[in-house]
Tab-separated table of C-alpha atoms and ligand atoms in Angstrom:
chain	number	residue	atom	x	y	z
A	260	MET	CA	142.420	65.877	143.427
A	261	ASP	CA	143.840	68.839	141.491
A	262	ILE	CA	142.171	69.604	138.179
A	263	LEU	CA	143.834	71.177	135.159
A	264	ILE	CA	141.477	72.420	132.452
A	265	LYS	CA	143.414	72.757	129.226
A	266	ASN	CA	142.767	74.459	125.876
A	267	GLY	CA	139.335	75.842	126.706
A	268	THR	CA	138.120	79.319	125.783
A	269	PHE	CA	137.957	81.138	129.080
A	270	VAL	CA	135.200	83.763	129.182
A	271	SER	CA	134.559	86.508	131.729
A	272	PRO	CA	132.618	89.780	131.410
A	273	SER	CA	135.735	91.442	129.995
A	274	GLU	CA	137.698	88.657	128.309
A	275	LYS	CA	137.476	85.758	125.897
A	276	LYS	CA	140.756	83.947	125.401
A	277	VAL	CA	142.311	80.498	125.293
A	278	ALA	CA	143.767	79.769	128.731
A	279	ASP	CA	144.404	76.844	131.054
A	280	ILE	CA	143.001	76.799	134.570
A	281	LEU	CA	144.534	74.992	137.541
A	282	ILE	CA	142.299	74.081	140.457
A	283	SER	CA	143.468	72.830	143.825
A	284	ASP	CA	142.016	72.791	147.385
A	285	GLY	CA	138.655	73.992	146.060
A	286	LEU	CA	140.147	77.193	144.694
A	287	ILE	CA	141.361	78.580	141.395
A	288	GLN	CA	145.167	78.499	141.613
A	289	LYS	CA	146.246	79.695	138.159
A	290	VAL	CA	144.730	81.049	134.960
A	291	HIS	CA	147.387	81.136	132.278
A	292	GLU	CA	148.516	79.762	128.943
A	293	ASN	CA	150.265	76.390	128.883
A	294	ILE	CA	150.039	75.354	132.537
A	295	GLU	CA	151.544	71.939	133.287
A	296	SER	CA	150.878	69.632	136.240
A	297	LYS	CA	152.019	66.104	137.032
A	298	HIS	CA	149.360	65.349	139.642
A	299	ALA	CA	146.203	66.904	138.340
A	300	ARG	CA	143.337	65.331	136.457
A	301	ILE	CA	143.647	66.886	133.000
A	302	ILE	CA	140.391	67.913	131.295
A	303	ASP	CA	140.743	68.775	127.640
A	304	ALA	CA	138.305	71.622	127.008
A	305	SER	CA	139.187	72.211	123.337
A	306	GLY	CA	136.172	73.699	121.572
A	307	MET	CA	134.458	74.486	124.882
A	308	PHE	CA	133.811	77.700	126.761
A	309	VAL	CA	134.998	77.788	130.357
A	310	PHE	CA	133.320	80.230	132.707
A	311	ALA	CA	132.291	80.844	136.316
A	312	GLY	CA	129.411	78.778	137.722
A	313	GLY	CA	126.029	80.460	137.559
A	314	ILE	CA	124.621	82.339	140.546
A	315	ASP	CA	120.822	82.423	140.567
A	316	PRO	CA	119.774	85.341	142.771
A	317	HIS	CA	116.118	84.294	143.039
A	318	VAL	CA	114.820	80.808	143.862
A	319	HIS	CA	112.104	79.439	146.156
A	320	MET	CA	112.901	75.892	147.284
A	321	HIS	CA	110.515	74.156	149.659
A	322	LEU	CA	108.324	77.267	149.861
A	323	PRO	CA	105.272	76.769	152.076
A	324	THR	CA	102.025	77.734	150.303
A	325	SER	CA	98.367	76.878	150.787
A	326	ALA	CA	98.791	74.243	148.050
A	327	GLY	CA	101.678	72.637	149.930
A	328	PHE	CA	105.414	73.194	149.551
A	329	SER	CA	106.846	74.223	146.187
A	330	ALA	CA	107.838	71.004	144.460
A	331	ASP	CA	111.621	71.230	144.689
A	332	ASP	CA	113.305	71.018	148.054
A	333	PHE	CA	116.880	72.198	148.531
A	334	TYR	CA	118.275	68.838	147.405
A	335	THR	CA	116.241	68.290	144.238
A	336	GLY	CA	116.327	71.967	143.295
A	337	SER	CA	120.072	72.290	143.795
A	338	LYS	CA	120.655	69.098	141.801
A	339	ALA	CA	118.627	70.571	138.922
A	340	ALA	CA	120.634	73.790	139.281
A	341	LEU	CA	123.916	71.891	138.921
A	342	PHE	CA	122.693	70.129	135.773
A	343	GLY	CA	122.092	73.569	134.325
A	344	GLY	CA	125.459	75.049	135.332
A	345	THR	CA	124.309	76.998	138.394
A	346	THR	CA	126.540	76.465	141.429
A	347	SER	CA	125.087	79.009	143.906
A	348	PHE	CA	121.670	80.457	144.564
A	349	ILE	CA	119.856	82.815	146.892
A	350	ASP	CA	116.604	81.632	148.432
A	351	PHE	CA	114.341	83.386	150.949
A	352	VAL	CA	113.596	83.434	154.639
A	353	THR	CA	109.891	84.112	155.157
A	354	PRO	CA	108.881	84.132	158.827
A	355	THR	CA	105.384	83.311	159.937
A	356	LYS	CA	103.558	86.194	161.595
A	357	GLY	CA	104.842	86.600	165.144
A	358	GLN	CA	108.121	84.809	164.406
A	359	SER	CA	111.390	86.736	164.585
A	360	LEU	CA	113.561	87.100	161.491
A	361	ILE	CA	116.400	85.450	163.368
A	362	GLU	CA	114.407	82.379	164.380
A	363	ALA	CA	113.111	82.022	160.808
A	364	LEU	CA	116.637	82.421	159.427
A	365	ASN	CA	118.040	79.754	161.736
A	366	SER	CA	115.319	77.325	160.768
A	367	ARG	CA	115.741	78.005	157.027
A	368	ILE	CA	119.492	77.423	157.309
A	369	LYS	CA	118.663	73.914	158.572
A	370	ASP	CA	116.252	73.305	155.659
A	371	ALA	CA	119.021	74.152	153.198
A	372	GLU	CA	121.747	71.944	154.648
A	373	CYS	CA	121.064	69.253	152.031
A	374	SER	CA	121.762	71.681	149.163
A	375	LEU	CA	124.370	70.601	146.622
A	376	VAL	CA	125.061	74.207	145.593
A	377	ASP	CA	126.238	77.094	147.760
A	378	TYR	CA	123.346	79.103	149.122
A	379	SER	CA	122.346	82.259	150.877
A	380	PHE	CA	119.072	83.974	151.763
A	381	HIS	CA	117.212	87.201	151.288
A	382	ILE	CA	115.190	87.914	154.434
A	383	SER	CA	111.505	88.906	154.224
A	384	PRO	CA	110.004	91.024	156.982
A	385	VAL	CA	106.261	90.255	156.709
A	386	GLU	CA	105.134	92.671	159.449
A	387	TRP	CA	106.521	95.420	161.678
A	388	ARG	CA	107.207	94.399	165.274
A	389	ASN	CA	109.003	96.377	167.949
A	390	THR	CA	112.052	94.150	167.445
A	391	THR	CA	112.117	94.291	163.618
A	392	GLU	CA	114.679	97.098	163.352
A	393	GLN	CA	117.070	95.300	165.675
A	394	GLU	CA	116.552	91.979	163.853
A	395	ILE	CA	117.267	93.613	160.495
A	396	ALA	CA	120.532	95.017	161.863
A	397	GLU	CA	121.463	91.598	163.247
A	398	CYS	CA	120.792	89.878	159.889
A	399	VAL	CA	123.078	92.390	158.160
A	400	LYS	CA	125.817	91.736	160.737
A	401	ARG	CA	125.446	87.977	160.243
A	402	GLY	CA	125.971	88.318	156.466
A	403	PHE	CA	122.403	88.523	155.186
A	404	PRO	CA	122.111	92.138	154.006
A	405	SER	CA	119.239	91.866	151.486
A	406	PHE	CA	115.594	92.158	152.564
A	407	LYS	CA	112.721	91.144	150.301
A	408	VAL	CA	109.441	93.003	150.557
A	409	TYR	CA	106.219	92.064	148.804
A	410	MET	CA	103.843	94.766	147.609
A	411	ALA	CA	101.452	92.032	146.393
A	412	TYR	CA	100.088	88.986	148.272
A	413	LYS	CA	98.691	91.316	150.959
A	414	SER	CA	96.734	88.538	152.681
A	415	SER	CA	99.924	86.621	153.496
A	416	VAL	CA	103.326	88.249	153.143
A	417	GLY	CA	102.551	91.623	151.524
A	418	LEU	CA	103.168	94.901	153.337
A	419	ASN	CA	101.106	98.074	153.442
A	420	ASP	CA	102.847	101.307	152.525
A	421	ASP	CA	103.429	102.475	156.112
A	422	VAL	CA	105.159	99.216	157.110
A	423	LEU	CA	106.983	99.149	153.790
A	424	GLN	CA	108.494	102.570	154.486
A	425	LYS	CA	109.483	101.543	158.026
A	426	VAL	CA	111.263	98.444	156.664
A	427	ILE	CA	113.018	100.431	153.931
A	428	ASP	CA	114.185	103.041	156.464
A	429	ALA	CA	115.456	100.354	158.841
A	430	VAL	CA	117.284	98.494	156.059
A	431	ALA	CA	118.906	101.745	154.914
A	432	ARG	CA	120.042	102.522	158.475
A	433	ALA	CA	121.496	99.005	158.809
A	434	GLY	CA	123.447	99.359	155.544
A	435	GLY	CA	121.407	96.725	153.679
A	436	MET	CA	119.486	96.550	150.432
A	437	VAL	CA	115.774	96.182	149.732
A	438	ILE	CA	114.632	93.558	147.236
A	439	VAL	CA	111.082	94.017	146.009
A	440	HIS	CA	108.243	92.109	144.405
A	441	ALA	CA	106.580	95.151	142.860
A	442	GLU	CA	102.893	94.698	142.089
A	443	MET	CA	99.986	96.796	143.406
A	444	GLY	CA	98.452	94.305	145.833
A	445	ASP	CA	95.184	96.128	146.596
A	446	GLU	CA	94.381	96.937	142.966
A	447	ILE	CA	95.071	93.337	141.913
A	448	GLU	CA	92.830	92.063	144.700
A	449	LEU	CA	89.951	94.191	143.403
A	450	LEU	CA	90.510	93.137	139.793
A	451	ARG	CA	90.783	89.427	140.502
A	452	ASN	CA	87.738	89.387	142.767
A	453	LYS	CA	85.697	91.242	140.174
A	454	LEU	CA	86.698	88.785	137.455
A	455	TYR	CA	85.938	85.806	139.654
A	456	ASN	CA	82.559	87.216	140.722
A	457	ASP	CA	81.723	87.710	137.030
A	458	GLY	CA	82.228	83.967	136.525
A	459	LYS	CA	85.704	84.382	134.980
A	460	THR	CA	87.495	81.578	136.777
A	461	GLU	CA	90.055	80.161	134.336
A	462	PRO	CA	93.851	80.730	134.222
A	463	LEU	CA	93.314	83.139	131.308
A	464	TYR	CA	92.057	85.665	133.870
A	465	HIS	CA	95.246	85.553	135.902
A	466	PRO	CA	97.123	87.928	133.528
A	467	LEU	CA	93.992	90.056	133.068
A	468	SER	CA	93.861	90.593	136.828
A	469	ARG	CA	97.485	91.782	136.848
A	470	PRO	CA	97.808	94.222	133.915
A	471	SER	CA	101.224	95.748	133.367
A	472	TYR	CA	100.305	99.056	135.041
A	473	THR	CA	99.859	97.143	138.326
A	474	GLU	CA	103.567	96.362	138.085
A	475	SER	CA	104.879	99.655	136.695
A	476	GLU	CA	102.962	101.822	139.185
A	477	ALA	CA	104.334	99.711	142.030
A	478	VAL	CA	107.834	100.026	140.572
A	479	LYS	CA	107.436	103.819	140.408
A	480	ARG	CA	106.184	103.941	144.001
A	481	ILE	CA	108.898	101.745	145.516
A	482	ILE	CA	111.613	103.693	143.682
A	483	GLU	CA	110.284	106.876	145.325
A	484	MET	CA	110.163	105.222	148.748
A	485	ALA	CA	113.712	103.865	148.440
A	486	ASP	CA	114.930	107.251	147.234
A	487	LYS	CA	113.417	108.958	150.253
A	488	ALA	CA	115.355	106.589	152.532
A	489	ASN	CA	118.493	106.587	150.376
A	490	CYS	CA	118.248	102.789	150.318
A	491	PRO	CA	119.696	100.600	147.535
A	492	LEU	CA	116.892	98.794	145.713
A	493	TYR	CA	116.789	95.592	143.631
A	494	ILE	CA	113.577	94.926	141.723
A	495	VAL	CA	112.937	91.233	141.084
A	496	HIS	CA	111.242	89.671	138.063
A	497	VAL	CA	110.689	92.851	136.049
A	498	SER	CA	108.309	91.905	133.253
A	499	SER	CA	106.966	95.056	131.661
A	500	LYS	CA	108.166	97.713	129.283
A	501	GLU	CA	106.587	100.493	131.399
A	502	SER	CA	108.483	99.386	134.524
A	503	LEU	CA	111.742	99.780	132.633
A	504	ILE	CA	111.028	103.456	132.005
A	505	HIS	CA	110.883	104.157	135.764
A	506	ILE	CA	113.962	102.016	136.419
A	507	GLU	CA	115.999	103.718	133.711
A	508	ASN	CA	114.963	107.181	134.918
A	509	ALA	CA	116.012	106.368	138.483
A	510	GLN	CA	119.336	104.982	137.293
A	511	LYS	CA	119.921	108.117	135.177
A	512	ASN	CA	119.254	110.208	138.284
A	513	GLY	CA	122.022	108.338	140.069
A	514	GLN	CA	119.759	106.287	142.338
A	515	LYS	CA	121.051	102.815	143.273
A	516	VAL	CA	118.341	100.768	141.543
A	517	TYR	CA	119.093	97.314	140.148
A	518	ALA	CA	116.732	95.220	138.054
A	519	GLU	CA	116.347	91.509	137.454
A	520	THR	CA	114.295	89.789	134.820
A	521	CYS	CA	113.713	86.065	134.221
A	522	PRO	CA	113.788	83.801	131.153
A	523	GLN	CA	109.988	83.422	131.177
A	524	TYR	CA	109.591	87.165	130.521
A	525	LEU	CA	112.205	87.107	127.770
A	526	LEU	CA	111.026	84.042	125.885
A	527	LEU	CA	107.292	83.496	126.341
A	528	ASN	CA	104.305	85.667	125.478
A	529	ASP	CA	100.725	85.922	126.693
A	530	SER	CA	99.430	83.461	124.091
A	531	VAL	CA	100.383	80.809	126.690
A	532	TYR	CA	97.140	81.614	128.519
A	533	LYS	CA	94.956	80.439	125.606
A	534	GLY	CA	93.694	76.877	125.935
A	535	SER	CA	92.445	74.370	128.469
A	536	PHE	CA	93.198	74.378	132.204
A	537	GLU	CA	95.673	71.545	131.556
A	538	GLN	CA	97.537	73.675	129.025
A	539	THR	CA	97.485	77.006	130.841
A	540	ALA	CA	97.576	76.447	134.618
A	541	LYS	CA	101.354	76.046	134.657
A	542	TYR	CA	101.770	79.644	133.449
A	543	VAL	CA	100.049	81.066	136.523
A	544	LEU	CA	102.987	82.956	137.976
A	545	SER	CA	103.370	86.548	139.055
A	546	PRO	CA	103.875	88.915	137.412
A	547	PRO	CA	102.227	87.115	134.493
A	548	ILE	CA	103.779	86.451	131.097
A	549	ARG	CA	103.331	89.562	128.983
A	550	LYS	CA	103.486	90.631	125.332
A	551	ASN	CA	106.261	90.363	122.761
A	552	GLU	CA	106.823	94.121	122.974
A	553	ASP	CA	107.632	93.688	126.690
A	554	SER	CA	110.137	90.916	125.952
A	555	ASP	CA	111.764	93.039	123.254
A	556	ALA	CA	112.097	95.946	125.689
A	557	LEU	CA	113.610	93.628	128.324
A	558	TRP	CA	116.205	92.264	125.895
A	559	GLN	CA	117.098	95.825	124.949
A	560	ALA	CA	117.385	96.839	128.623
A	561	ILE	CA	119.640	93.860	129.283
A	562	PHE	CA	121.829	94.745	126.352
A	563	GLU	CA	122.101	98.366	127.486
A	564	GLY	CA	122.737	97.450	131.141
A	565	ALA	CA	119.539	98.804	132.753
A	566	VAL	CA	118.714	95.213	133.769
A	567	GLN	CA	121.745	93.721	135.502
A	568	THR	CA	120.735	90.128	136.271
A	569	VAL	CA	118.651	87.239	135.001
A	570	GLY	CA	117.312	85.107	137.841
A	571	THR	CA	114.737	82.358	137.500
A	572	ASP	CA	112.228	82.889	140.334
A	573	HIS	CA	112.342	79.087	140.423
A	574	CYS	CA	109.154	78.047	142.239
A	575	PRO	CA	107.760	74.875	140.668
A	576	PHE	CA	104.507	73.141	141.509
A	577	SER	CA	103.048	69.880	140.298
A	578	PHE	CA	99.933	69.743	138.140
A	579	LYS	CA	98.091	68.301	141.126
A	580	GLN	CA	98.968	71.392	143.146
A	581	LYS	CA	97.927	73.711	140.308
A	582	GLU	CA	94.638	71.794	140.171
A	583	ASN	CA	93.659	73.310	143.520
A	584	GLY	CA	92.500	76.245	141.456
A	585	ARG	CA	90.668	74.394	138.669
A	586	ASN	CA	87.547	76.402	139.423
A	587	ASP	CA	89.228	79.533	140.720
A	588	PHE	CA	92.371	80.986	139.169
A	589	ARG	CA	92.931	82.977	142.379
A	590	ILE	CA	93.967	79.874	144.297
A	591	ILE	CA	96.282	78.312	141.737
A	592	PRO	CA	99.696	78.401	143.446
A	593	ASN	CA	101.821	81.039	141.709
A	594	GLY	CA	105.130	79.988	140.250
A	595	ALA	CA	107.081	77.779	137.874
A	596	GLY	CA	110.453	76.045	137.705
A	597	GLY	CA	113.440	77.126	135.647
A	598	VAL	CA	116.662	76.928	137.684
A	599	GLU	CA	117.940	74.178	135.379
A	600	HIS	CA	117.355	76.045	132.126
A	601	ARG	CA	118.570	79.589	132.766
A	602	LEU	CA	121.987	79.234	131.134
A	603	ALA	CA	120.885	77.143	128.160
A	604	LEU	CA	117.973	79.489	127.399
A	605	LEU	CA	120.055	82.641	127.677
A	606	TYR	CA	122.856	81.130	125.633
A	607	THR	CA	120.517	79.918	122.886
A	608	TYR	CA	118.137	82.869	122.677
A	609	GLY	CA	120.517	85.585	123.885
A	610	VAL	CA	124.044	84.830	122.695
A	611	LEU	CA	123.247	82.782	119.590
A	612	LYS	CA	120.539	85.242	118.495
A	613	ASN	CA	122.978	88.150	118.961
A	614	ARG	CA	120.821	89.839	121.589
A	615	ILE	CA	123.719	89.738	124.045
A	616	ASN	CA	127.336	88.729	123.661
A	617	ILE	CA	128.981	85.887	125.549
A	618	ASN	CA	130.678	88.297	127.984
A	619	GLN	CA	127.296	89.770	128.921
A	620	PHE	CA	125.963	86.239	129.334
A	621	ILE	CA	128.532	85.603	132.103
A	622	ASP	CA	127.945	89.028	133.605
A	623	LEU	CA	124.166	88.525	133.851
A	624	THR	CA	124.229	84.982	135.166
A	625	SER	CA	127.167	85.113	137.588
A	626	THR	CA	129.295	88.238	137.887
A	627	GLN	CA	126.537	90.780	138.578
A	628	PRO	CA	124.627	88.634	141.101
A	629	ALA	CA	127.954	88.124	142.943
A	630	LYS	CA	128.764	91.828	142.870
A	631	ILE	CA	125.312	93.170	143.772
A	632	PHE	CA	124.669	90.722	146.594
A	633	GLY	CA	128.120	90.740	148.180
A	634	PHE	CA	129.496	87.304	147.287
A	635	ASN	CA	132.885	88.766	146.450
A	636	PRO	CA	135.786	88.170	146.563
A	637	GLN	CA	134.909	84.432	146.892
A	638	LYS	CA	132.682	84.333	143.816
A	639	SER	CA	134.164	87.086	141.685
A	640	GLY	CA	134.782	84.693	138.795
A	641	ILE	CA	137.581	82.502	137.534
A	642	ALA	CA	140.469	84.309	139.162
A	643	VAL	CA	143.273	83.243	141.492
A	644	GLY	CA	141.967	82.627	145.027
A	645	CYS	CA	138.275	82.419	144.067
A	646	ASP	CA	136.069	79.391	144.720
A	647	ALA	CA	136.549	76.872	141.929
A	648	ASP	CA	132.965	76.868	140.631
A	649	VAL	CA	133.474	76.318	136.939
A	650	VAL	CA	131.314	75.397	133.970
A	651	ILE	CA	132.838	73.735	130.922
A	652	TRP	CA	130.242	74.596	128.327
A	653	ASN	CA	129.850	72.555	125.181
A	654	PRO	CA	128.363	74.991	122.645
A	655	LYS	CA	127.228	72.296	120.206
A	656	PRO	CA	124.633	69.839	121.598
A	657	LYS	CA	121.028	70.462	120.647
A	658	GLY	CA	118.309	69.681	123.154
A	659	THR	CA	114.582	70.020	123.696
A	660	ILE	CA	113.319	70.966	127.132
A	661	SER	CA	110.781	68.564	128.594
A	662	SER	CA	109.328	67.634	131.967
A	663	LYS	CA	110.049	64.020	130.958
A	664	THR	CA	113.800	64.614	130.971
A	665	HIS	CA	114.433	67.588	133.263
A	666	HIS	CA	115.779	67.139	136.783
A	667	GLN	CA	113.305	69.486	138.495
A	668	ASN	CA	110.871	67.675	140.773
A	669	THR	CA	107.678	68.472	138.890
A	670	ASP	CA	105.595	67.087	136.039
A	671	LEU	CA	105.263	70.588	134.557
A	672	ASN	CA	107.676	72.682	132.544
A	673	ILE	CA	106.791	76.106	131.146
A	674	TYR	CA	109.543	75.707	128.527
A	675	GLU	CA	108.190	72.335	127.299
A	676	GLY	CA	109.263	71.745	123.686
A	677	ILE	CA	111.627	74.722	123.522
A	678	GLU	CA	114.867	73.888	121.737
A	679	THR	CA	118.270	74.727	123.121
A	680	ILE	CA	121.815	74.702	121.842
A	681	GLY	CA	124.692	74.262	124.260
A	682	THR	CA	124.956	72.462	127.587
A	683	PRO	CA	127.285	72.179	130.570
A	684	GLU	CA	129.595	69.283	129.657
A	685	ILE	CA	131.283	69.409	133.064
A	686	VAL	CA	130.331	71.341	136.183
A	687	ILE	CA	132.927	71.802	138.902
A	688	LYS	CA	131.678	72.951	142.284
A	689	GLY	CA	134.162	73.883	145.002
A	690	GLY	CA	136.953	72.203	143.054
A	691	VAL	CA	135.124	68.883	142.599
A	692	VAL	CA	133.612	67.570	139.368
A	693	VAL	CA	129.916	67.178	140.162
A	694	VAL	CA	128.254	66.879	136.749
A	695	GLU	CA	129.896	65.185	133.815
A	696	SER	CA	128.431	64.092	130.463
A	697	GLY	CA	124.857	64.457	131.683
A	698	ALA	CA	125.277	62.601	134.994
A	699	LEU	CA	125.575	63.686	138.611
A	700	VAL	CA	128.912	62.154	139.573
A	701	ASN	CA	129.168	63.506	143.115
A	702	SER	CA	126.191	63.968	145.403
A	703	THR	CA	128.075	63.788	148.685
A	704	GLN	CA	129.733	67.183	148.604
A	705	LYS	CA	127.191	69.582	150.054
A	706	GLY	CA	127.011	73.284	149.259
A	707	LYS	CA	127.992	75.832	151.853
A	708	LEU	CA	126.106	78.683	153.447
A	709	LEU	CA	127.443	81.947	152.066
A	710	LYS	CA	127.644	85.076	154.193
A	711	ARG	CA	127.453	88.249	152.184
A	712	PHE	CA	128.615	91.780	152.848
A	713	ILE	CA	127.614	94.684	150.627
B	60	URP	O1	104.638	83.468	140.831
B	60	URP	C1	105.676	83.567	141.469
B	60	URP	N1	106.595	84.394	141.038
B	60	URP	N2	105.856	82.811	142.565
B	60	URP	C2	106.978	82.820	143.423
B	60	URP	C3	106.893	83.873	144.473
B	60	URP	C4	107.189	85.238	143.916
B	60	URP	O2	106.275	86.016	143.744
B	60	URP	O3	108.336	85.565	143.634
B	61	ZN	ZN1	107.789	87.653	143.427
B	62	ZN	ZN1	110.097	84.935	143.630
């Protein structure tokens, strides 16, 4: 059925104006004042903002770890995403050692078929094989041009510098982009083992084993490596003030370096690690939550454009899974959920606190991820011919985040008790109303696999 959204305030990175929007056949057909239609469902959006559905560039659904899979699969995680106004996300393909990137990609595509939002994948080479270069080129041709490398987690997916450089060179030759988890794996390994061997076993020691220089030095190093190969670089979950200095310098020098941060680094501080295991284990995620001065620097970098996106790094676990590391912080599975809260948190603590304006809010949560990762023209916003992924945002309702009421499949929430203002009143995905007044009203329309070209 056609949908006509009337009287809403349409917002994009460059505009904020009252306009009507006509949707038909899953696409935006018209954006104009005073549109009329005899056949469409009319939605009165007076007093609401209307903007493009969120694109989360960084989620880990159904991620295999030694504590079991991350708690959300593609169905539960995508449902939570829709409740929060996110209509597309990018997850990861992580092969096992010995497995080809292509085989791992094909199997991950199957895992994601139950997703309710549109999805794509970054591909993670976890070793160098004599077919890796060819596989990278094939992934790019198939529409998966972004390759995630880990400088940490050396015992599982992390790469040593020689392999890292080979991957970066191959990605550059194939016309792709490198995505990086930048932390000094070897240094962290030494620090965490020393702490543990000194009897320091609680979650409090997680951040102490990953001080901010272990991130910023890795950021500096990977920027140099990408520069050498002339390869575009996207640094995920930037958490520290020092990292921003290297990123800003590279950008000033004209290097193609993009940066992402996440709500946890903008809103929380390291006091979360004080308390019992029950209180603190959920904050074991990497990089760790840092100091207020880091959050302030990140907000500033967002405002000035040095950080282009806010992703969530959604990777929830249950308390039972976190309990694996009750006596050893090193084996607590790293990660936390957040895909559902990204828009509400950024709206409340960014827009309403005047740290960013509403146009930047759209840019960070949808327009930039689409642009950087090659979702365009399909996902370039609310414009004629684009996918009709639309959020009708009610700026008034107050809420309090809680694991008791969220839709993420975990009993933990790192934003527990945090208050929000504003919520998606209606979410339209591919031209169909999927969330309305706090309920999922369509769970049959599945998301589609998105091919990307950068
Ligand atoms: O702690 C985190 N961030 N877990 C998810 C995997 C990653 O490092 O991005
Ligand atoms: Zn990471
Ligand atoms: Zn991640």
